[in-house]
Amino acid sequence: MSGEGPAGRARPARDPEIVLGVETSCDETAVAVVEGGRTIRSSIVSSQVDLHARYGGVVPEIAGRAHLERIVPAAREALREAGLDDRGMPLAASGPGRGIGAVAATVGPGLAGALLVGISFAKALALAWQVPFVGVNHLEGHLYASLLEDPGIELPAVVLLVSGGHTILVEMDGPGSYEVLGETVDDAAGEAFDKVARFLGLGYPGGPAIERAAREGDASSIAFPRPMLGEGLDFSFSGLKTAVVTYVGKHPEVSSADVAASFQAAVVDVLVAKLLDAAGTSRARSVCLAGGVAANGPLREAVAAACAAAGLGVYLPSRSMCTDNAAMIASAGHHLLGRRGPTPMDAGAEPSMRFPAG
Ligand code: KG4
Ligand code: ZN
């Protein structure tokens, strides 16, 4: 409800439908403003790739310190772009407009020191603005990237969540209602991309580096194994990484482009086959991709083609929504706030948080 200002003019109110999201679980400092869980009013992502590249991977302490330096500028930018001031209220003094009514932040899984920065910042804003704080599971957040961009998505959907730390097949009936159908028994798909890229000297982050190198290579030149294909809905990628290392050890003259293309083809084959198996054996009406690896071009093309052949609806979030961002956290926060209410202010970071059971 609008209050009365000193001069009797109606003050704009805060609206719980307008959520500020904060994401600092790994190496992106991200802040976004999302309305109604769907409409992105701003989404700022400050990548730390430049800081970590020379080490070949994310250095936790550097990540935490960089989040601390970048979080306030990122938040200011997100607020301005959404037409809001530093109090999260509409910039224009007159006219209609509503302010931020809740603050959501990733509470896990992720790097402890990195998570603490975002959680502390979000709680401080929630206290200062007197609005609810909502803690979001980062993995659950990734699922909302699809819903955020395509409200018309047909549920239940089978979502393949493929990120740097996780590879999970989830049946999603609706916000908050999930069933895990399969997951990796060892390395995540993104982790395999990162490790193989590092081994080949292609740089960090590994996924985009492999995808680039693979464009110059022949995907059928090396027959790498397709681990656990035809063996249920769980995944395994650590043996595939070992197969790459062994092959290159025996054939030192092989081109990195051929190895990258053949490795990528093996990962894509396994991911697509299991995603389609999961969709075929569940009640799913559509299929979605989520997580950083979902930005991979050959994976997107293969999923789209397989779903078209199987007559399944498919939704592929834009690449920037696949990789870490805060819009998905704000969107998840909106749904969670409606279903479960605010998160207690003494909630901590949960670096090893698991995917939430439905
Ligand atoms: O979801 P995300 O941004 O962060 C985590 O929650 O982990 O995923 C990062 C992962 C990294 O392993 C990165 O190499 C991979 O996603 N990735 C890709 C591509 N872009 C990012 N993997 C394959 N192809 C890509 N184009
Ligand atoms: Zn992620």
Short mmCIF file of C-alpha atoms and ligand atoms in Angstrom, two decimals:
data_model
loop_
_atom_site.label_atom_id
_atom_site.label_comp_id
_atom_site.label_asym_id
_atom_site.label_seq_id
_atom_site.Cartn_x
_atom_site.Cartn_y
_atom_site.Cartn_z
CA MET A 1 0.00 0.00 0.00
CA SER A 2 1.19 3.51 -0.69
CA GLY A 3 1.91 5.68 2.33
CA GLU A 4 1.49 9.42 2.61
CA GLY A 5 4.59 11.58 2.23
CA PRO A 6 5.18 14.69 4.34
CA ALA A 7 3.43 16.90 1.77
CA GLY A 8 0.49 14.51 1.50
CA ARG A 9 1.82 13.12 -1.78
CA ALA A 10 1.49 9.32 -2.10
CA ARG A 11 4.86 7.59 -1.60
CA PRO A 12 5.57 4.62 -3.84
CA ALA A 13 5.31 1.33 -1.99
CA ARG A 14 7.58 -1.66 -1.92
CA ASP A 15 6.22 -4.68 -3.76
CA PRO A 16 7.22 -8.28 -2.92
CA GLU A 17 6.73 -9.07 -6.62
CA ILE A 18 9.88 -7.05 -7.34
CA VAL A 19 12.89 -9.06 -6.21
CA LEU A 20 16.57 -8.14 -6.17
CA GLY A 21 18.67 -11.27 -6.77
CA VAL A 22 22.32 -11.73 -5.78
CA GLU A 23 24.62 -14.49 -7.09
CA THR A 24 28.21 -14.94 -5.85
CA SER A 25 28.64 -18.73 -5.57
CA CYS A 26 31.64 -19.02 -7.90
CA ASP A 27 33.36 -16.56 -10.24
CA GLU A 28 30.55 -14.29 -11.42
CA THR A 29 29.42 -11.33 -9.31
CA ALA A 30 25.81 -10.92 -10.40
CA VAL A 31 22.87 -8.76 -9.34
CA ALA A 32 19.46 -8.57 -11.05
CA VAL A 33 16.00 -7.10 -10.59
CA VAL A 34 13.13 -9.35 -11.67
CA GLU A 35 9.40 -8.58 -11.50
CA GLY A 36 6.78 -11.26 -10.91
CA GLY A 37 9.40 -14.01 -11.24
CA ARG A 38 9.37 -13.46 -15.01
CA THR A 39 10.19 -9.97 -16.22
CA ILE A 40 13.89 -9.12 -16.10
CA ARG A 41 14.25 -5.40 -15.36
CA SER A 42 18.03 -5.64 -15.15
CA SER A 43 20.67 -8.37 -15.01
CA ILE A 44 24.29 -7.42 -14.36
CA VAL A 45 27.02 -10.07 -14.50
CA SER A 46 30.59 -9.09 -13.65
CA SER A 47 32.77 -12.00 -14.74
CA GLN A 48 36.05 -12.73 -12.95
CA VAL A 49 37.38 -14.91 -15.78
CA ASP A 50 40.28 -12.49 -16.33
CA LEU A 51 41.39 -12.84 -12.70
CA HIS A 52 41.39 -16.64 -12.61
CA ALA A 53 42.53 -17.48 -16.16
CA ARG A 54 46.25 -17.34 -15.38
CA TYR A 55 45.76 -19.96 -12.64
CA GLY A 56 43.82 -22.30 -14.93
CA GLY A 57 40.80 -22.38 -12.60
CA VAL A 58 38.92 -20.49 -9.91
CA VAL A 59 41.07 -19.47 -6.91
CA PRO A 60 38.62 -19.29 -3.97
CA GLU A 61 40.29 -16.47 -2.05
CA ILE A 62 40.65 -14.31 -5.16
CA ALA A 63 36.98 -14.97 -5.95
CA GLY A 64 35.83 -13.88 -2.48
CA ARG A 65 37.90 -10.70 -2.54
CA ALA A 66 36.71 -9.81 -6.06
CA HIS A 67 33.05 -10.32 -5.07
CA LEU A 68 33.60 -7.93 -2.17
CA GLU A 69 34.99 -5.25 -4.48
CA ARG A 70 32.40 -5.71 -7.22
CA ILE A 71 29.14 -6.40 -5.42
CA VAL A 72 28.20 -2.79 -4.62
CA PRO A 73 28.98 -1.41 -8.11
CA ALA A 74 27.09 -4.35 -9.66
CA ALA A 75 24.08 -3.72 -7.40
CA ARG A 76 24.09 0.03 -8.16
CA GLU A 77 24.17 -0.73 -11.89
CA ALA A 78 21.33 -3.26 -11.60
CA LEU A 79 19.22 -0.82 -9.58
CA ARG A 80 19.80 2.10 -11.97
CA GLU A 81 19.04 -0.02 -15.01
CA ALA A 82 15.78 -1.06 -13.35
CA GLY A 83 14.94 2.62 -12.72
CA LEU A 84 15.57 2.37 -8.96
CA ASP A 85 17.69 4.34 -6.48
CA ASP A 86 20.10 3.01 -3.82
CA ARG A 87 17.15 2.31 -1.52
CA GLY A 88 15.55 0.15 -4.19
CA MET A 89 12.79 2.72 -4.75
CA PRO A 90 11.66 4.26 -8.06
CA LEU A 91 13.98 7.02 -9.29
CA ALA A 92 11.27 9.31 -10.63
CA ALA A 93 9.85 11.31 -7.73
CA SER A 94 6.42 11.48 -9.28
CA GLY A 95 4.23 9.02 -11.10
CA PRO A 96 3.50 5.38 -10.35
CA GLY A 97 6.21 2.90 -9.54
CA ARG A 98 7.00 0.39 -6.88
CA GLY A 99 10.18 -0.51 -5.04
CA ILE A 100 12.09 -3.71 -4.29
CA GLY A 101 10.02 -5.89 -1.96
CA ALA A 102 12.37 -8.84 -1.33
CA VAL A 103 16.06 -9.72 -1.64
CA ALA A 104 17.19 -13.21 -2.73
CA ALA A 105 20.72 -14.61 -2.65
CA THR A 106 22.40 -17.91 -3.47
CA VAL A 107 23.18 -19.72 -0.18
CA GLY A 108 24.79 -22.83 -1.74
CA PRO A 109 26.31 -24.88 -3.22
CA GLY A 110 29.49 -22.98 -4.01
CA LEU A 111 32.70 -21.58 -2.58
CA ALA A 112 32.18 -20.68 1.10
CA GLY A 113 34.02 -17.36 1.03
CA ALA A 114 32.31 -16.35 -2.21
CA LEU A 115 28.82 -17.26 -0.95
CA LEU A 116 29.36 -15.33 2.31
CA VAL A 117 29.86 -12.06 0.43
CA GLY A 118 26.56 -12.31 -1.45
CA ILE A 119 24.57 -13.60 1.52
CA SER A 120 25.88 -10.87 3.86
CA PHE A 121 25.21 -8.19 1.27
CA ALA A 122 21.67 -9.45 0.60
CA LYS A 123 20.84 -9.69 4.31
CA ALA A 124 22.16 -6.18 4.90
CA LEU A 125 19.91 -4.82 2.13
CA ALA A 126 16.92 -6.77 3.45
CA LEU A 127 17.48 -5.33 6.94
CA ALA A 128 18.02 -1.79 5.70
CA TRP A 129 15.01 -1.87 3.39
CA GLN A 130 12.86 -3.86 5.86
CA VAL A 131 11.97 -6.51 3.26
CA PRO A 132 12.16 -10.34 3.39
CA PHE A 133 15.41 -12.20 2.67
CA VAL A 134 15.18 -15.42 0.62
CA GLY A 135 18.03 -17.96 0.46
CA VAL A 136 18.17 -19.80 -2.88
CA ASN A 137 19.77 -23.11 -3.84
CA HIS A 138 21.97 -22.29 -6.85
CA LEU A 139 21.01 -25.52 -8.65
CA GLU A 140 17.32 -24.83 -8.19
CA GLY A 141 18.03 -21.32 -9.48
CA HIS A 142 19.38 -22.71 -12.76
CA LEU A 143 15.98 -24.39 -13.40
CA TYR A 144 14.26 -21.02 -13.39
CA ALA A 145 16.30 -19.74 -16.33
CA SER A 146 13.98 -21.71 -18.62
CA LEU A 147 10.75 -20.63 -16.93
CA LEU A 148 11.98 -17.05 -16.84
CA GLU A 149 12.52 -16.86 -20.56
CA ASP A 150 9.62 -19.01 -21.70
CA PRO A 151 6.50 -18.69 -19.55
CA GLY A 152 4.67 -20.93 -22.04
CA ILE A 153 6.83 -23.96 -21.28
CA GLU A 154 4.80 -27.15 -21.00
CA LEU A 155 5.11 -28.92 -17.65
CA PRO A 156 6.08 -31.45 -16.49
CA ALA A 157 9.45 -30.92 -18.14
CA VAL A 158 12.62 -32.93 -17.96
CA VAL A 159 15.52 -30.57 -17.30
CA LEU A 160 19.12 -31.52 -17.96
CA LEU A 161 21.13 -29.36 -15.57
CA VAL A 162 24.75 -29.42 -16.69
CA SER A 163 27.11 -27.06 -14.89
CA GLY A 164 30.69 -26.94 -13.64
CA GLY A 165 29.87 -28.85 -10.46
CA HIS A 166 26.72 -30.83 -11.31
CA THR A 167 25.08 -33.02 -13.93
CA ILE A 168 21.50 -33.78 -12.94
CA LEU A 169 18.37 -34.91 -14.77
CA VAL A 170 15.32 -33.49 -13.05
CA GLU A 171 11.62 -33.88 -13.69
CA MET A 172 10.01 -30.56 -12.88
CA ASP A 173 6.25 -30.50 -12.30
CA GLY A 174 6.23 -26.83 -11.37
CA PRO A 175 8.06 -24.38 -9.12
CA GLY A 176 9.28 -26.26 -6.05
CA SER A 177 8.16 -29.68 -7.28
CA TYR A 178 11.06 -31.76 -8.58
CA GLU A 179 12.20 -35.34 -8.86
CA VAL A 180 15.84 -36.22 -9.53
CA LEU A 181 15.91 -38.92 -12.24
CA GLY A 182 19.66 -39.28 -12.58
CA GLU A 183 22.98 -37.62 -11.75
CA THR A 184 26.69 -38.04 -12.19
CA VAL A 185 28.45 -40.64 -10.11
CA ASP A 186 31.80 -38.81 -10.38
CA ASP A 187 32.79 -35.68 -12.36
CA ALA A 188 30.25 -33.18 -13.69
CA ALA A 189 30.08 -32.59 -17.46
CA GLY A 190 31.44 -29.04 -17.08
CA GLU A 191 34.24 -30.32 -14.88
CA ALA A 192 35.21 -32.78 -17.63
CA PHE A 193 35.26 -29.92 -20.18
CA ASP A 194 37.41 -27.84 -17.81
CA LYS A 195 39.86 -30.68 -17.01
CA VAL A 196 40.28 -31.76 -20.64
CA ALA A 197 40.77 -28.14 -21.78
CA ARG A 198 43.40 -27.66 -19.10
CA PHE A 199 45.14 -30.89 -20.11
CA LEU A 200 45.16 -29.79 -23.76
CA GLY A 201 46.44 -26.34 -22.78
CA LEU A 202 43.34 -24.65 -24.23
CA GLY A 203 42.75 -22.36 -21.25
CA TYR A 204 39.99 -21.52 -18.79
CA PRO A 205 37.00 -21.72 -18.73
CA GLY A 206 37.29 -25.03 -20.50
CA GLY A 207 33.85 -25.40 -22.07
CA PRO A 208 34.00 -22.45 -24.45
CA ALA A 209 37.69 -23.24 -25.18
CA ILE A 210 36.87 -26.82 -26.19
CA GLU A 211 33.91 -25.66 -28.27
CA ARG A 212 36.14 -23.18 -30.13
CA ALA A 213 38.97 -25.68 -30.71
CA ALA A 214 36.49 -28.36 -31.81
CA ARG A 215 35.30 -26.20 -34.72
CA GLU A 216 38.63 -26.86 -36.44
CA GLY A 217 38.64 -30.59 -35.63
CA ASP A 218 37.05 -33.83 -36.83
CA ALA A 219 34.55 -35.19 -34.30
CA SER A 220 34.73 -38.70 -35.76
CA SER A 221 38.53 -38.93 -35.75
CA ILE A 222 38.84 -40.58 -32.30
CA ALA A 223 36.31 -43.06 -30.92
CA PHE A 224 36.25 -42.03 -27.26
CA PRO A 225 33.99 -44.09 -24.95
CA ARG A 226 30.36 -43.08 -24.30
CA PRO A 227 30.32 -43.84 -20.54
CA MET A 228 27.23 -45.53 -19.07
CA LEU A 229 25.31 -45.23 -22.34
CA GLY A 230 22.30 -47.55 -22.16
CA GLU A 231 22.87 -48.06 -18.43
CA GLY A 232 20.12 -46.04 -16.78
CA LEU A 233 19.98 -42.31 -16.18
CA ASP A 234 23.14 -41.73 -14.15
CA PHE A 235 26.28 -40.29 -15.74
CA SER A 236 30.04 -40.78 -15.39
CA PHE A 237 32.63 -38.50 -16.97
CA SER A 238 35.85 -39.19 -15.12
CA GLY A 239 36.70 -42.27 -17.25
CA LEU A 240 36.22 -40.22 -20.42
CA LYS A 241 38.70 -37.64 -19.18
CA THR A 242 41.17 -40.46 -18.42
CA ALA A 243 40.58 -41.88 -21.92
CA VAL A 244 41.57 -38.51 -23.40
CA VAL A 245 44.75 -38.36 -21.30
CA THR A 246 45.67 -41.96 -22.23
CA TYR A 247 45.00 -41.38 -25.95
CA VAL A 248 47.10 -38.22 -26.12
CA GLY A 249 49.88 -40.01 -24.18
CA LYS A 250 49.95 -42.73 -26.85
CA HIS A 251 49.50 -40.33 -29.81
CA PRO A 252 51.41 -37.17 -28.91
CA GLU A 253 51.23 -35.95 -32.52
CA VAL A 254 47.39 -35.80 -32.51
CA SER A 255 45.84 -32.38 -33.12
CA SER A 256 44.18 -30.76 -30.10
CA ALA A 257 41.29 -29.77 -32.36
CA ASP A 258 40.56 -33.43 -33.21
CA VAL A 259 40.77 -34.43 -29.53
CA ALA A 260 38.51 -31.53 -28.51
CA ALA A 261 35.94 -32.33 -31.23
CA SER A 262 35.92 -36.08 -30.48
CA PHE A 263 35.70 -35.51 -26.72
CA GLN A 264 32.86 -32.99 -27.14
CA ALA A 265 30.99 -35.43 -29.42
CA ALA A 266 31.26 -38.18 -26.78
CA VAL A 267 29.88 -35.90 -24.03
CA VAL A 268 27.08 -34.62 -26.26
CA ASP A 269 26.08 -38.17 -27.33
CA VAL A 270 25.74 -39.31 -23.71
CA LEU A 271 23.89 -36.19 -22.54
CA VAL A 272 21.41 -36.27 -25.42
CA ALA A 273 20.73 -40.01 -25.20
CA LYS A 274 20.04 -39.89 -21.45
CA LEU A 275 17.93 -36.75 -21.72
CA LEU A 276 15.76 -38.41 -24.37
CA ASP A 277 15.56 -41.64 -22.35
CA ALA A 278 14.46 -39.65 -19.31
CA ALA A 279 11.83 -37.79 -21.33
CA GLY A 280 10.60 -41.06 -22.85
CA THR A 281 10.20 -42.85 -19.52
CA SER A 282 8.64 -39.95 -17.59
CA ARG A 283 5.42 -37.96 -17.98
CA ALA A 284 7.39 -35.09 -19.51
CA ARG A 285 5.73 -32.91 -22.14
CA SER A 286 8.85 -30.92 -22.84
CA VAL A 287 12.59 -30.85 -22.40
CA CYS A 288 14.84 -28.03 -21.12
CA LEU A 289 18.54 -27.43 -20.77
CA ALA A 290 20.09 -25.49 -17.89
CA GLY A 291 23.56 -24.68 -16.52
CA GLY A 292 26.78 -23.45 -18.13
CA VAL A 293 27.34 -26.48 -20.40
CA ALA A 294 23.88 -25.80 -21.90
CA ALA A 295 25.57 -22.87 -23.67
CA ASN A 296 27.43 -25.41 -25.83
CA GLY A 297 26.40 -25.05 -29.50
CA PRO A 298 26.73 -28.71 -30.60
CA LEU A 299 24.80 -29.84 -27.48
CA ARG A 300 22.00 -27.37 -28.21
CA GLU A 301 21.81 -28.43 -31.85
CA ALA A 302 21.79 -32.14 -30.99
CA VAL A 303 19.08 -31.72 -28.33
CA ALA A 304 16.92 -29.64 -30.67
CA ALA A 305 17.26 -32.22 -33.46
CA ALA A 306 16.58 -35.23 -31.19
CA CYS A 307 13.51 -33.57 -29.64
CA ALA A 308 12.14 -32.61 -33.06
CA ALA A 309 12.54 -36.24 -34.17
CA ALA A 310 10.82 -37.48 -31.00
CA GLY A 311 8.01 -34.92 -31.21
CA LEU A 312 8.93 -33.36 -27.87
CA GLY A 313 8.72 -29.66 -27.05
CA VAL A 314 12.15 -28.26 -26.33
CA TYR A 315 13.30 -25.11 -24.65
CA LEU A 316 16.87 -23.86 -24.71
CA PRO A 317 17.50 -20.77 -22.58
CA SER A 318 19.66 -18.08 -24.16
CA ARG A 319 23.37 -18.65 -23.55
CA SER A 320 23.63 -15.83 -21.01
CA MET A 321 20.82 -17.41 -18.99
CA CYS A 322 22.56 -20.83 -19.04
CA THR A 323 25.71 -19.56 -17.33
CA ASP A 324 25.61 -18.10 -13.83
CA ASN A 325 23.45 -14.99 -13.43
CA ALA A 326 21.30 -13.38 -10.75
CA ALA A 327 18.04 -13.13 -12.72
CA MET A 328 17.51 -16.87 -12.22
CA ILE A 329 18.16 -16.42 -8.47
CA ALA A 330 15.67 -13.54 -8.23
CA SER A 331 13.11 -15.61 -10.15
CA ALA A 332 13.62 -18.67 -7.91
CA GLY A 333 13.49 -16.35 -4.87
CA HIS A 334 10.12 -14.99 -6.01
CA HIS A 335 8.61 -18.49 -6.26
CA LEU A 336 10.19 -19.68 -2.99
CA LEU A 337 8.98 -16.63 -1.08
CA GLY A 338 5.44 -17.34 -2.22
CA ARG A 339 5.65 -21.02 -1.27
CA ARG A 340 7.79 -21.10 1.85
CA GLY A 341 8.05 -17.53 3.09
CA PRO A 342 11.23 -15.68 4.08
CA THR A 343 14.45 -17.42 5.07
CA PRO A 344 15.50 -16.84 8.71
CA MET A 345 18.11 -14.11 9.07
CA ASP A 346 20.51 -16.48 10.87
CA ALA A 347 20.72 -18.79 7.81
CA GLY A 348 24.32 -19.50 6.82
CA ALA A 349 26.17 -20.50 3.66
CA GLU A 350 25.91 -24.16 2.62
CA PRO A 351 28.88 -24.89 0.32
CA SER A 352 27.85 -28.55 -0.20
CA MET A 353 24.11 -27.97 -0.52
CA ARG A 354 22.41 -30.69 -2.55
CA PHE A 355 19.66 -30.32 -5.13
CA PRO A 356 16.39 -29.91 -3.16
CA ALA A 357 14.14 -32.95 -2.99
CA GLY A 358 10.67 -32.20 -4.37
O1 KG4 B 1 26.48 -22.93 -14.53
P1 KG4 B 1 27.86 -22.42 -14.59
O2 KG4 B 1 28.09 -21.06 -15.21
O3 KG4 B 1 28.54 -22.41 -13.19
C1 KG4 B 1 28.32 -23.46 -12.27
O4 KG4 B 1 27.28 -23.43 -11.57
O5 KG4 B 1 29.18 -24.38 -12.27
O6 KG4 B 1 28.70 -23.53 -15.40
C2 KG4 B 1 30.07 -23.39 -15.61
C3 KG4 B 1 30.53 -24.57 -16.45
C4 KG4 B 1 32.04 -24.62 -16.63
O7 KG4 B 1 32.47 -25.95 -16.41
C5 KG4 B 1 32.22 -24.23 -18.10
O8 KG4 B 1 33.37 -24.79 -18.70
C6 KG4 B 1 30.95 -24.77 -18.70
O9 KG4 B 1 29.94 -24.48 -17.76
N1 KG4 B 1 30.62 -24.10 -19.98
C7 KG4 B 1 30.58 -24.74 -21.17
C8 KG4 B 1 30.33 -23.76 -22.15
N2 KG4 B 1 30.20 -22.55 -21.52
C9 KG4 B 1 30.38 -22.79 -20.18
N3 KG4 B 1 30.76 -26.04 -21.47
C10 KG4 B 1 30.69 -26.39 -22.78
N4 KG4 B 1 30.48 -25.49 -23.77
C11 KG4 B 1 30.28 -24.18 -23.50
N5 KG4 B 1 30.08 -23.31 -24.49
ZN ZN B 2 25.80 -22.40 -12.00
#
